[in-house]
Tab-separated table of C-alpha atoms in Angstrom:
chain	number	residue	atom	x	y	z
A	77	UNK	CA	118.956	127.567	73.671
A	78	UNK	CA	119.099	127.796	77.643
A	79	UNK	CA	115.648	126.154	79.313
A	80	UNK	CA	114.716	125.401	75.233
A	81	UNK	CA	112.742	121.642	75.448
A	82	UNK	CA	115.049	118.984	73.332
A	83	UNK	CA	113.103	117.357	70.719
A	84	UNK	CA	110.320	114.508	71.789
A	85	UNK	CA	111.232	115.687	75.302
A	86	UNK	CA	107.841	116.056	77.858
A	87	UNK	CA	105.588	119.073	77.635
A	88	UNK	CA	102.757	120.241	79.738
A	89	UNK	CA	100.543	119.124	76.817
A	90	UNK	CA	102.359	115.875	76.274
A	91	UNK	CA	103.618	114.387	79.598
A	92	UNK	CA	105.885	111.203	79.559
A	93	UNK	CA	104.157	109.807	82.504
A	94	UNK	CA	101.013	107.247	81.933
A	95	UNK	CA	99.558	108.978	84.911
A	96	UNK	CA	100.007	112.509	83.530
A	97	UNK	CA	98.836	111.328	80.450
A	98	UNK	CA	95.396	109.745	81.434
A	99	UNK	CA	94.693	112.732	83.409
A	100	UNK	CA	95.397	115.207	80.776
A	101	UNK	CA	93.011	112.975	78.582
A	102	UNK	CA	89.966	112.505	80.550
A	103	UNK	CA	90.300	115.767	82.680
A	104	UNK	CA	88.835	118.375	80.260
A	105	UNK	CA	86.020	115.828	79.089
A	106	UNK	CA	84.993	115.243	83.107
A	107	UNK	CA	84.808	119.257	82.961
A	108	UNK	CA	82.763	119.263	79.480
A	109	UNK	CA	80.345	116.857	81.218
A	110	UNK	CA	80.057	118.837	84.418
A	111	UNK	CA	79.675	121.942	82.262
A	112	UNK	CA	77.000	120.169	79.856
A	113	UNK	CA	74.839	118.694	82.704
A	114	UNK	CA	74.636	122.248	85.090
A	115	UNK	CA	73.567	123.886	81.655
A	116	UNK	CA	71.360	121.135	80.586
A	117	UNK	CA	69.577	121.671	84.192
A	118	UNK	CA	69.780	124.869	84.238
A	119	UNK	CA	67.724	125.014	80.782
A	120	UNK	CA	65.346	122.460	82.437
A	121	UNK	CA	65.016	123.846	85.717
A	122	UNK	CA	64.670	127.480	84.103
A	123	UNK	CA	61.462	126.112	81.760
A	124	UNK	CA	59.684	124.522	84.543
A	125	UNK	CA	59.728	127.087	87.254
A	126	UNK	CA	58.654	129.390	84.071
A	127	UNK	CA	56.044	127.248	83.251
A	128	UNK	CA	54.599	126.641	86.901
A	129	UNK	CA	54.839	130.375	87.994
A	130	UNK	CA	52.786	131.408	84.812
A	131	UNK	CA	49.898	128.947	85.488
A	132	UNK	CA	50.181	130.186	89.235
A	133	UNK	CA	49.767	133.660	88.181
A	134	UNK	CA	46.668	132.844	85.813
A	135	UNK	CA	44.938	131.345	88.340
A	136	UNK	CA	45.810	134.198	90.938
A	137	UNK	CA	44.274	136.720	88.321
A	138	UNK	CA	41.461	134.519	87.402
A	139	UNK	CA	40.750	134.667	91.254
A	140	UNK	CA	40.046	138.118	91.348
A	141	UNK	CA	37.681	138.715	88.658
A	142	UNK	CA	34.993	136.732	90.519
A	143	UNK	CA	33.873	140.654	91.480
A	144	UNK	CA	31.603	140.569	88.222
A	145	UNK	CA	31.064	143.406	86.005
A	146	UNK	CA	30.546	147.213	86.544
A	147	UNK	CA	26.487	147.249	86.394
A	148	UNK	CA	25.869	150.389	84.222
A	149	UNK	CA	25.717	153.619	85.265
A	150	UNK	CA	28.073	153.122	88.042
A	151	UNK	CA	30.530	155.180	88.949
A	152	UNK	CA	33.486	153.067	89.567
A	153	UNK	CA	33.704	148.986	90.108
A	154	UNK	CA	33.472	148.096	94.261
A	155	UNK	CA	36.946	146.498	94.379
A	156	UNK	CA	38.771	145.379	97.999
A	157	UNK	CA	41.886	146.790	98.915
A	158	UNK	CA	44.813	144.283	98.054
A	159	UNK	CA	47.445	143.625	101.263
A	160	UNK	CA	50.650	145.866	100.944
A	161	UNK	CA	53.697	143.830	99.660
A	162	UNK	CA	57.421	145.351	100.431
A	163	UNK	CA	60.381	145.191	97.988
A	164	UNK	CA	61.676	142.379	100.316
A	165	UNK	CA	58.421	139.765	99.400
A	166	UNK	CA	58.255	140.734	96.277
A	167	UNK	CA	62.046	140.503	94.998
A	168	UNK	CA	63.181	137.781	97.694
A	169	UNK	CA	60.285	135.854	98.485
A	170	UNK	CA	59.025	136.257	94.924
A	171	UNK	CA	55.561	137.138	95.920
A	172	UNK	CA	52.797	138.353	93.301
A	173	UNK	CA	51.885	141.852	92.713
A	174	UNK	CA	48.520	142.240	91.447
A	175	UNK	CA	47.021	145.111	90.029
A	176	UNK	CA	42.793	145.410	89.081
A	177	UNK	CA	42.181	147.472	86.562
A	178	UNK	CA	38.566	149.208	85.716
A	179	UNK	CA	37.359	148.848	81.880
A	180	UNK	CA	38.526	152.170	80.818
A	181	UNK	CA	42.202	151.573	82.263
A	182	UNK	CA	42.191	153.204	85.770
A	183	UNK	CA	44.150	151.356	88.625
A	184	UNK	CA	41.425	150.549	91.112
A	185	UNK	CA	43.528	148.274	93.482
A	186	UNK	CA	47.113	147.050	93.977
A	187	UNK	CA	49.462	145.030	96.278
A	188	UNK	CA	52.503	147.096	94.957
A	189	UNK	CA	51.835	150.604	94.936
A	190	UNK	CA	55.422	152.264	93.875
A	191	UNK	CA	55.398	149.648	91.163
A	192	UNK	CA	54.968	151.599	88.371
A	193	UNK	CA	53.799	148.710	85.694
A	194	UNK	CA	50.985	150.239	83.517
A	195	UNK	CA	48.237	147.781	82.158
A	196	UNK	CA	49.300	146.415	79.194
A	197	UNK	CA	46.954	146.218	76.306
A	198	UNK	CA	47.746	142.933	74.851
A	199	UNK	CA	46.171	140.054	76.997
A	200	UNK	CA	48.785	137.015	78.368
A	201	UNK	CA	52.223	136.240	79.525
A	202	UNK	CA	55.039	139.130	78.513
A	203	UNK	CA	58.484	140.122	79.784
A	204	UNK	CA	58.334	143.688	80.879
A	205	UNK	CA	62.060	145.457	80.901
A	206	UNK	CA	61.983	148.681	83.103
A	207	UNK	CA	64.551	151.922	83.682
A	208	UNK	CA	63.649	151.725	87.401
A	209	UNK	CA	65.313	150.716	90.444
A	210	UNK	CA	63.015	146.939	89.914
A	211	UNK	CA	65.320	146.026	87.363
A	212	UNK	CA	66.152	143.498	85.187
A	213	UNK	CA	62.189	143.348	84.686
A	214	UNK	CA	58.693	142.010	85.352
A	215	UNK	CA	57.178	138.708	84.231
A	216	UNK	CA	53.226	139.649	83.427
A	217	UNK	CA	50.215	138.007	83.043
A	218	UNK	CA	46.862	140.034	82.089
A	219	UNK	CA	43.667	139.156	81.837
A	220	UNK	CA	41.319	139.814	78.411
A	221	UNK	CA	38.569	142.333	78.708
A	222	UNK	CA	35.322	140.103	78.933
A	223	UNK	CA	33.472	142.936	78.398
A	224	UNK	CA	32.521	146.538	77.888
A	225	UNK	CA	32.207	147.241	82.049
A	226	UNK	CA	34.414	144.330	82.907
A	227	UNK	CA	37.541	145.075	85.120
A	228	UNK	CA	40.712	143.350	84.319
A	229	UNK	CA	43.453	142.019	86.587
A	230	UNK	CA	47.432	142.302	85.628
A	231	UNK	CA	49.737	139.797	88.016
A	232	UNK	CA	53.138	140.891	87.832
A	233	UNK	CA	56.547	138.819	89.087
A	234	UNK	CA	59.917	139.618	89.756
A	235	UNK	CA	62.050	138.499	86.910
A	236	UNK	CA	65.121	139.080	89.284
A	237	UNK	CA	63.285	136.442	91.691
A	238	UNK	CA	63.059	133.916	88.788
A	239	UNK	CA	66.443	134.675	87.754
A	240	UNK	CA	68.114	134.105	90.998
A	241	UNK	CA	65.955	131.104	91.634
A	242	UNK	CA	66.864	129.230	88.956
A	243	UNK	CA	70.300	129.917	89.565
A	244	UNK	CA	70.510	128.879	93.426
A	245	UNK	CA	68.648	125.574	92.390
A	246	UNK	CA	71.455	125.000	89.628
A	247	UNK	CA	73.950	125.896	91.580
A	248	UNK	CA	72.384	123.227	94.408
A	249	UNK	CA	73.000	120.751	91.544
A	250	UNK	CA	76.245	121.351	90.431
A	251	UNK	CA	78.020	121.898	93.804
A	252	UNK	CA	77.981	118.032	93.907
A	253	UNK	CA	79.320	117.313	90.719
A	254	UNK	CA	81.381	120.269	91.055
A	255	UNK	CA	83.060	117.912	93.739
A	256	UNK	CA	83.117	114.835	92.285
A	257	UNK	CA	85.028	115.997	89.376
A	258	UNK	CA	88.345	116.505	91.735
A	259	UNK	CA	87.285	113.747	93.597
A	260	UNK	CA	87.305	111.539	90.282
A	261	UNK	CA	90.503	113.045	88.942
A	262	UNK	CA	92.265	112.014	92.302
A	263	UNK	CA	91.238	108.864	92.295
A	264	UNK	CA	92.699	108.489	88.938
A	265	UNK	CA	95.913	109.958	90.093
A	266	UNK	CA	95.773	107.683	93.076
A	267	UNK	CA	95.139	104.791	91.302
A	268	UNK	CA	97.345	105.276	88.581
A	269	UNK	CA	99.965	106.468	90.801
A	270	UNK	CA	99.605	102.763	92.514
A	271	UNK	CA	100.189	101.606	89.168
A	272	UNK	CA	103.053	103.072	88.619
A	273	UNK	CA	104.264	102.110	92.316
A	274	UNK	CA	104.356	98.418	91.372
A	275	UNK	CA	106.208	99.740	88.223
A	276	UNK	CA	108.907	101.309	90.075
A	277	UNK	CA	108.993	98.244	92.415
A	278	UNK	CA	109.538	95.991	89.300
A	279	UNK	CA	112.104	98.158	88.196
A	280	UNK	CA	114.239	98.156	91.723
A	281	UNK	CA	113.394	94.584	91.777
A	282	UNK	CA	115.534	94.429	88.325
A	283	UNK	CA	118.025	96.978	89.340
A	284	UNK	CA	119.004	94.961	91.946
A	285	UNK	CA	119.818	91.381	89.957
A	286	UNK	CA	123.820	90.758	88.986
A	287	UNK	CA	125.274	87.752	87.249
A	288	UNK	CA	125.534	86.588	91.145
A	289	UNK	CA	121.647	87.401	91.775
A	290	UNK	CA	119.189	86.303	88.949
A	291	UNK	CA	116.147	85.191	91.219
A	292	UNK	CA	112.901	85.706	89.445
A	293	UNK	CA	110.563	88.790	90.279
A	294	UNK	CA	107.749	88.403	92.519
A	295	UNK	CA	104.824	88.973	90.529
A	296	UNK	CA	102.286	89.232	93.581
A	297	UNK	CA	101.854	92.362	93.626
A	298	UNK	CA	102.441	93.277	89.628
A	299	UNK	CA	99.513	94.491	87.746
A	300	UNK	CA	97.839	91.912	85.763
A	301	UNK	CA	98.579	93.881	82.519
A	302	UNK	CA	102.142	93.743	83.032
A	303	UNK	CA	102.578	89.918	84.172
A	304	UNK	CA	103.360	88.688	80.875
A	305	UNK	CA	106.268	91.291	80.422
A	306	UNK	CA	107.236	90.118	84.013
A	307	UNK	CA	106.962	86.555	83.296
A	308	UNK	CA	109.332	86.889	79.892
A	309	UNK	CA	111.578	88.747	81.720
A	310	UNK	CA	112.159	86.380	84.178
A	311	UNK	CA	112.599	83.690	81.830
A	312	UNK	CA	114.847	85.738	80.080
A	313	UNK	CA	116.569	85.668	83.894
A	314	UNK	CA	116.427	82.096	84.251
A	315	UNK	CA	118.505	81.634	80.606
A	316	UNK	CA	120.986	84.153	81.653
A	317	UNK	CA	121.581	82.199	85.296
A	318	UNK	CA	121.907	78.604	83.173
A	319	UNK	CA	124.351	80.877	80.908
A	320	UNK	CA	126.435	81.764	83.488
A	321	UNK	CA	126.474	78.438	85.705
A	322	UNK	CA	127.278	76.901	82.277
A	323	UNK	CA	130.211	79.536	82.333
A	324	UNK	CA	131.603	78.793	86.030
A	325	UNK	CA	131.228	75.005	85.687
A	326	UNK	CA	133.265	75.105	82.645
A	327	UNK	CA	135.592	77.181	84.071
A	328	UNK	CA	135.981	74.915	87.377
A	329	UNK	CA	136.292	72.013	85.130
A	330	UNK	CA	138.987	72.839	83.036
A	331	UNK	CA	140.554	74.448	86.087
A	332	UNK	CA	140.327	70.949	87.938
A	333	UNK	CA	141.576	69.006	84.620
A	334	UNK	CA	144.635	71.007	84.461
A	335	UNK	CA	145.672	70.570	88.036
A	336	UNK	CA	146.259	67.155	87.236
A	337	UNK	CA	148.322	67.489	84.841
A	338	UNK	CA	150.216	70.386	86.153
A	339	UNK	CA	150.868	68.913	89.367
A	340	UNK	CA	152.601	65.510	87.314
A	341	UNK	CA	155.039	68.445	85.498
A	342	UNK	CA	156.149	69.996	88.635
A	343	UNK	CA	156.673	66.781	89.995
A	344	UNK	CA	158.670	65.390	86.788
A	345	UNK	CA	160.879	68.774	86.803
A	346	UNK	CA	161.645	68.041	90.673
A	347	UNK	CA	163.063	64.491	89.662
A	348	UNK	CA	164.517	66.301	86.228
A	349	UNK	CA	166.513	69.009	88.102
A	350	UNK	CA	169.336	66.988	90.425
A	351	UNK	CA	170.692	65.813	86.748
A	352	UNK	CA	171.010	68.776	84.779
A	353	UNK	CA	173.979	70.306	84.438
A	354	UNK	CA	175.200	73.412	86.266
A	355	UNK	CA	175.123	76.435	83.960
A	356	UNK	CA	172.981	77.568	81.341
A	357	UNK	CA	170.986	73.915	81.524
A	358	UNK	CA	170.089	75.128	84.819
A	359	UNK	CA	169.112	78.904	84.304
A	360	UNK	CA	166.792	77.706	81.813
A	361	UNK	CA	165.181	75.055	83.927
A	362	UNK	CA	164.743	77.925	86.689
A	363	UNK	CA	162.907	79.770	84.217
A	364	UNK	CA	160.840	77.036	83.370
A	365	UNK	CA	160.371	76.249	86.949
A	366	UNK	CA	159.158	79.491	87.222
A	367	UNK	CA	156.648	79.716	84.437
A	368	UNK	CA	155.370	76.168	85.684
A	369	UNK	CA	154.469	77.552	89.117
A	370	UNK	CA	152.234	81.165	87.415
A	371	UNK	CA	150.734	78.694	85.407
A	372	UNK	CA	149.497	76.612	88.711
A	373	UNK	CA	148.987	80.219	90.748
A	374	UNK	CA	146.699	81.054	87.611
A	375	UNK	CA	144.723	77.188	87.937
A	376	UNK	CA	144.289	78.002	91.608
A	377	UNK	CA	143.227	82.010	91.280
A	378	UNK	CA	140.966	80.579	88.106
A	379	UNK	CA	139.197	78.070	90.682
A	380	UNK	CA	138.493	80.504	93.526
A	381	UNK	CA	137.059	83.461	91.013
A	382	UNK	CA	135.396	81.091	89.632
A	383	UNK	CA	133.485	79.601	93.398
A	384	UNK	CA	133.948	84.099	94.099
A	385	UNK	CA	131.013	84.305	91.247
A	386	UNK	CA	128.796	82.234	91.810
A	387	UNK	CA	125.330	83.205	93.275
A	388	UNK	CA	125.199	84.050	97.610
A	389	UNK	CA	122.797	81.484	97.584
A	390	UNK	CA	124.806	78.547	96.854
A	391	UNK	CA	127.502	79.729	99.568
A	392	UNK	CA	128.097	79.032	103.132
A	393	UNK	CA	125.925	80.628	105.821
A	394	UNK	CA	127.070	83.705	107.632
A	395	UNK	CA	128.452	83.937	111.246
A	396	UNK	CA	129.841	86.288	113.640
A	397	UNK	CA	133.352	87.003	112.437
A	398	UNK	CA	136.127	89.000	114.832
A	399	UNK	CA	137.678	91.159	112.364
A	400	UNK	CA	140.488	91.715	114.321
A	401	UNK	CA	141.323	87.835	115.127
A	402	UNK	CA	140.384	87.318	111.045
A	403	UNK	CA	142.859	89.643	110.272
A	404	UNK	CA	145.927	88.880	112.816
A	405	UNK	CA	145.398	84.852	111.163
A	406	UNK	CA	145.963	86.443	107.629
A	407	UNK	CA	148.891	88.482	108.421
A	408	UNK	CA	150.065	85.177	110.492
A	409	UNK	CA	149.795	83.096	107.223
A	410	UNK	CA	151.379	85.106	104.945
A	411	UNK	CA	154.326	86.257	107.786
A	412	UNK	CA	156.688	83.492	105.479
A	413	UNK	CA	156.403	85.842	102.350
A	414	UNK	CA	157.264	89.211	104.380
A	415	UNK	CA	160.271	87.083	105.969
A	416	UNK	CA	161.436	85.500	102.817
A	417	UNK	CA	161.124	89.844	101.362
A	418	UNK	CA	162.511	91.308	104.660
A	419	UNK	CA	158.913	93.309	105.000
A	420	UNK	CA	158.101	94.928	108.407
A	421	UNK	CA	154.361	94.129	109.053
A	422	UNK	CA	152.611	95.696	111.244
A	423	UNK	CA	149.053	95.448	112.969
A	424	UNK	CA	147.184	97.864	114.501
A	425	UNK	CA	143.249	98.105	115.819
A	426	UNK	CA	141.643	100.933	117.139
A	427	UNK	CA	138.278	99.615	117.572
A	428	UNK	CA	136.456	96.009	118.016
A	429	UNK	CA	134.570	95.319	115.004
A	430	UNK	CA	131.647	92.145	114.458
A	431	UNK	CA	130.804	91.404	111.011
A	432	UNK	CA	128.081	88.527	110.137
A	433	UNK	CA	129.837	87.303	106.928
A	434	UNK	CA	131.011	84.052	105.378
A	435	UNK	CA	134.716	83.720	106.755
A	436	UNK	CA	136.272	81.924	103.671
A	437	UNK	CA	134.914	85.350	101.612
A	438	UNK	CA	136.370	87.552	104.063
A	439	UNK	CA	139.529	85.656	104.170
A	440	UNK	CA	139.401	85.832	100.743
A	441	UNK	CA	139.186	90.058	100.998
A	442	UNK	CA	142.255	89.969	103.402
A	443	UNK	CA	144.498	87.692	102.114
A	444	UNK	CA	144.330	88.701	98.285
A	445	UNK	CA	145.001	92.707	99.495
A	446	UNK	CA	147.698	91.795	102.210
A	447	UNK	CA	149.132	89.306	99.159
A	448	UNK	CA	149.253	92.100	96.721
A	449	UNK	CA	151.495	94.552	99.249
A	450	UNK	CA	153.781	92.011	100.034
A	451	UNK	CA	154.581	91.354	96.716
A	452	UNK	CA	154.933	95.015	95.308
A	453	UNK	CA	156.458	96.793	98.228
A	454	UNK	CA	160.145	96.347	97.678
A	455	UNK	CA	162.464	94.267	99.680
A	456	UNK	CA	162.919	96.121	102.972
A	457	UNK	CA	159.799	98.024	103.058
A	458	UNK	CA	156.774	97.699	105.215
A	459	UNK	CA	153.115	96.953	104.997
A	460	UNK	CA	151.007	98.059	107.620
A	461	UNK	CA	147.486	96.962	108.389
A	462	UNK	CA	144.976	99.317	110.233
A	463	UNK	CA	141.378	98.589	111.596
A	464	UNK	CA	140.118	102.342	112.690
A	465	UNK	CA	136.717	104.200	112.880
A	466	UNK	CA	136.055	106.423	110.232
A	467	UNK	CA	133.171	109.090	110.046
A	468	UNK	CA	131.267	106.399	107.765
A	469	UNK	CA	132.194	103.852	109.902
A	470	UNK	CA	135.089	101.065	110.528
A	471	UNK	CA	137.633	100.240	107.905
A	472	UNK	CA	140.433	98.126	107.507
A	473	UNK	CA	143.486	99.926	105.422
A	474	UNK	CA	146.214	98.109	104.429
A	475	UNK	CA	149.119	100.252	103.445
A	476	UNK	CA	152.212	99.461	101.564
A	477	UNK	CA	155.276	101.803	100.671
A	478	UNK	CA	155.580	100.214	96.936
A	479	UNK	CA	155.121	102.061	93.653
A	480	UNK	CA	151.030	102.925	94.188
A	481	UNK	CA	148.840	102.970	90.897
A	482	UNK	CA	148.490	105.800	88.650
A	483	UNK	CA	145.099	107.436	89.740
A	484	UNK	CA	143.605	106.842	86.335
A	485	UNK	CA	144.471	103.235	86.740
A	486	UNK	CA	142.858	102.499	90.424
A	487	UNK	CA	139.513	100.664	88.966
A	488	UNK	CA	140.881	99.670	85.566
A	489	UNK	CA	143.345	96.655	88.376
A	490	UNK	CA	140.003	95.431	89.287
A	491	UNK	CA	139.359	94.465	86.048
A	492	UNK	CA	140.231	90.280	85.165
A	493	UNK	CA	143.712	89.319	83.458
A	494	UNK	CA	144.562	93.284	84.127
A	495	UNK	CA	148.196	94.175	85.231
A	496	UNK	CA	149.770	97.431	85.791
A	497	UNK	CA	152.236	98.064	82.992
A	498	UNK	CA	155.870	97.873	83.835
A	499	UNK	CA	154.820	95.819	87.137
A	500	UNK	CA	158.131	93.702	88.599
A	501	UNK	CA	155.771	91.177	90.575
A	502	UNK	CA	154.834	88.058	89.114
A	503	UNK	CA	150.953	87.672	89.057
A	504	UNK	CA	147.847	86.920	86.767
A	505	UNK	CA	145.730	89.734	86.954
A	506	UNK	CA	143.164	88.053	89.029
A	507	UNK	CA	143.854	88.942	92.779
A	508	UNK	CA	142.083	92.275	92.726
A	509	UNK	CA	138.791	90.902	90.314
A	510	UNK	CA	138.293	87.730	92.919
A	511	UNK	CA	138.844	90.227	96.009
A	512	UNK	CA	136.204	92.726	94.900
A	513	UNK	CA	133.802	89.364	94.092
A	514	UNK	CA	134.184	88.259	97.751
A	515	UNK	CA	133.197	91.543	99.068
A	516	UNK	CA	130.346	92.238	96.803
A	517	UNK	CA	129.314	88.815	98.302
A	518	UNK	CA	129.331	89.969	101.955
A	519	UNK	CA	127.661	93.937	101.421
A	520	UNK	CA	131.229	95.460	101.764
A	521	UNK	CA	132.919	97.700	99.622
A	522	UNK	CA	136.749	97.663	98.933
A	523	UNK	CA	138.546	100.879	96.789
A	524	UNK	CA	142.147	101.604	96.578
A	525	UNK	CA	143.870	105.429	97.561
A	526	UNK	CA	146.820	106.723	96.972
A	527	UNK	CA	148.893	107.343	100.185
A	528	UNK	CA	147.941	111.200	101.756
A	529	UNK	CA	150.977	111.618	104.214
A	530	UNK	CA	153.413	112.169	101.404
A	531	UNK	CA	154.901	108.871	101.264
A	532	UNK	CA	154.822	106.637	98.188
A	533	UNK	CA	152.767	103.713	98.411
A	534	UNK	CA	149.160	102.591	98.404
A	535	UNK	CA	146.042	102.451	100.669
A	536	UNK	CA	143.808	99.516	99.856
A	537	UNK	CA	140.333	100.513	102.305
A	538	UNK	CA	137.761	98.042	102.803
A	539	UNK	CA	134.486	99.770	104.380
A	540	UNK	CA	132.642	97.272	107.081
A	541	UNK	CA	130.070	99.625	107.403
A	542	UNK	CA	128.750	98.359	104.289
A	543	UNK	CA	127.255	95.738	105.541
A	544	UNK	CA	123.816	95.684	107.190
A	545	UNK	CA	124.972	93.863	110.277
A	546	UNK	CA	127.946	95.497	112.275
A	547	UNK	CA	128.301	95.772	115.646
A	548	UNK	CA	130.886	98.298	117.058
A	549	UNK	CA	132.639	97.977	120.285
């Protein structure tokens, strides 16, 4: 089904990243802690303020009982009038409403005349619910009846004020904590993100390693927890470097050891040739001599391939090179082969390019590509060398009129010892492998293309801007 999450894939509740897992697991606990802390503060502050206000109500009520008892035969107690309070004083500022009641239940004085709360029969603290505009109700304290002629005092305070006071104070306490929660989560996100970037840096370092660059990965900015892992990987790289070095030494030593006996055999064959009679013996000798030349060529190619695949640090220092001059030298060096096969060679340079590279590597690239073009182009054909700019940068094109290569084999021909089936020219199958190895050492890119002008043949293109230090004029 389209859009279905594959089994074992990442989901919102099961992220695959370490950062997502830490935040997902810690965020609920942090939020729950903030809620519990807010609830605990609300409960404790509510109990505190209610206890304090009840105590204040008791003190106020007792102060208004100081008038003493009503004398026998007196019509009513003499009570001084109380200051009137507005709704703002009562609800928003929490002012106490004082009511003075006579012994027989008549309201003698009040500071809130529009509050219709009757005298409570039971003395002490009570919570009163009303259905008028003063909802949600009142907190009341009523003094007990001290005697038959003693007036009673009832003190009221708005329940709405108490609730709002507790809510506001709780909010003041929760706001810093609420701001701390995202700050803490953001800090966790950044810390884990920095650790993740360190891991990605290590991954990039690993991705840059190849058989020509097996240096140790620096551990200066690596988190301490993964230093052992990076150390183990560096040890593995060191062992691989030793293995590749041993392989290269074996190929070089074998090629060197084979060159001397092969040279001796070639000299003996030269001495033997005049002694052979004409006819079939000479034909057999010619075949043997061709095989000997191929073997010597293969040994030389093996040596060159081994040197090209050596780490770049063991090579020569790069220097500014004039590509035009380098191409002219390669063409001039291979002109005897072109004359022998009656192949016309042309050169055109539409721009001047200078590249910082090792001369021997660049010569190896151009010499091998030119040699292949001359060998596979039929006699009487043509090879053209072009240095010209493209949108992506300057390139060198070596264009021949040979049989070309099937599209599916354009990459295979860079493999060692691979030869196009049915190829007529002699070769070892190592020339293009050497070319690519030399190009990679200098940061260049080589590709093979079919000709786009309708003619039969092949275009070997070298992208010079793959190198970081190119000047074009």
